[in-house]
Amino acid sequence: MANNKPLNPCDLAGRGVLITRPAAQAEGLCRLVAAAGGRAIRFPTVAIEPVANREPARELLAREWDLILFVSRNAVEQALPLFPDCRLPPDPRLGAVGAATAQALTLAGRVPDLMPTGRFDSESLLALPELADLDGRRVLIVRGVGGRGLLGNTLIERGARLAYAEVYRRTLPVTDAASLLTRWRRDVQLATATSGEILENLLTLIGGKGRDLLLATSLVVVSERTGKTATALGFTRVEVADGASDTAVLAALCRIIETTPQAGSGKSLTGRG
């Protein structure tokens, strides 16, 4: 969840930061980068679209559930018009994977009953004691098409009667990276990838001609899993943020410049414990 309070943990000193979040979700981080003296370079690598056939999800969202879990802000925003009367139901408990998801639920009219603390991911949600024993409980996971199976598979193992409402799909944007690549060395000193899919799409959109430029650019990710992937791909500097929030990503960018005078110089530091 973006923090609207002024926050200047460091001076980015004009460095260009590649912001790769979907266009509708990039504004908060762009503002923080600008407030810290950096230049936000918008380069969305994922586009969010409603599923073509929304009726299966609409039918599922109209049923009675004991618990509905939302895996992302997109899940909340895309599901809301599909609920009866376009409103969150009053009875089932609601769960959110992270802070941005929780904020979206709150804005839609209900504060979530379940949300992890610390890191915001499926593993942290599953660690909540309320999800330890779900014998016979009716659980709906609201997600995008083809989301991770860890959450659902684990809930089934714990006895849940589970279903998925897939309300959106992630697509590769139509983007021409040629102009960006011509000015990369001058304009891009730092990059962000807030999911494994964003990182994969970033590599695809940059293409073979820009791969070396990208790998030499200091990168912030938001999970150890994505950090390991980035390191294996050959990124020279990877910093794992302490969460997926805008402020956590900014703090990770600051750690990079505090320990590497020239961001992207090739000094290697992988992850944070």
PDB file of C-alpha atoms in Angstrom, residues 12 14-18 33 38-41 186-191 217:
ATOM      1  CA  LEU A  12      18.275   9.497  -5.560  1.00  0.00           C
ATOM      2  CA  GLY A  14      18.512  12.394 -10.468  1.00  0.00           C
ATOM      3  CA  ARG A  15      18.912   8.680 -11.083  1.00  0.00           C
ATOM      4  CA  GLY A  16      16.442   7.146 -13.500  1.00  0.00           C
ATOM      5  CA  VAL A  17      14.322   4.333 -12.052  1.00  0.00           C
ATOM      6  CA  LEU A  18      12.534   1.941 -14.392  1.00  0.00           C
ATOM      7  CA  VAL A  33      10.789   8.212  -6.569  1.00  0.00           C
ATOM      8  CA  GLY A  38      14.831  10.464  -8.796  1.00  0.00           C
ATOM      9  CA  ARG A  39      13.306  10.228 -12.252  1.00  0.00           C
ATOM     10  CA  ALA A  40      10.549   7.655 -12.646  1.00  0.00           C
ATOM     11  CA  ILE A  41      10.600   5.993 -16.058  1.00  0.00           C
ATOM     12  CA  ARG A 186      22.197   7.866 -19.914  1.00  0.00           C
ATOM     13  CA  ASP A 187      18.722   7.571 -18.409  1.00  0.00           C
ATOM     14  CA  VAL A 188      18.313   4.241 -16.588  1.00  0.00           C
ATOM     15  CA  GLN A 189      20.380   3.584 -13.469  1.00  0.00           C
ATOM     16  CA  LEU A 190      17.948   1.442 -11.446  1.00  0.00           C
ATOM     17  CA  ALA A 191      15.156  -1.002 -12.302  1.00  0.00           C
ATOM     18  CA  THR A 217      21.369  -2.373 -14.194  1.00  0.00           C
TER      19      THR A 217
END
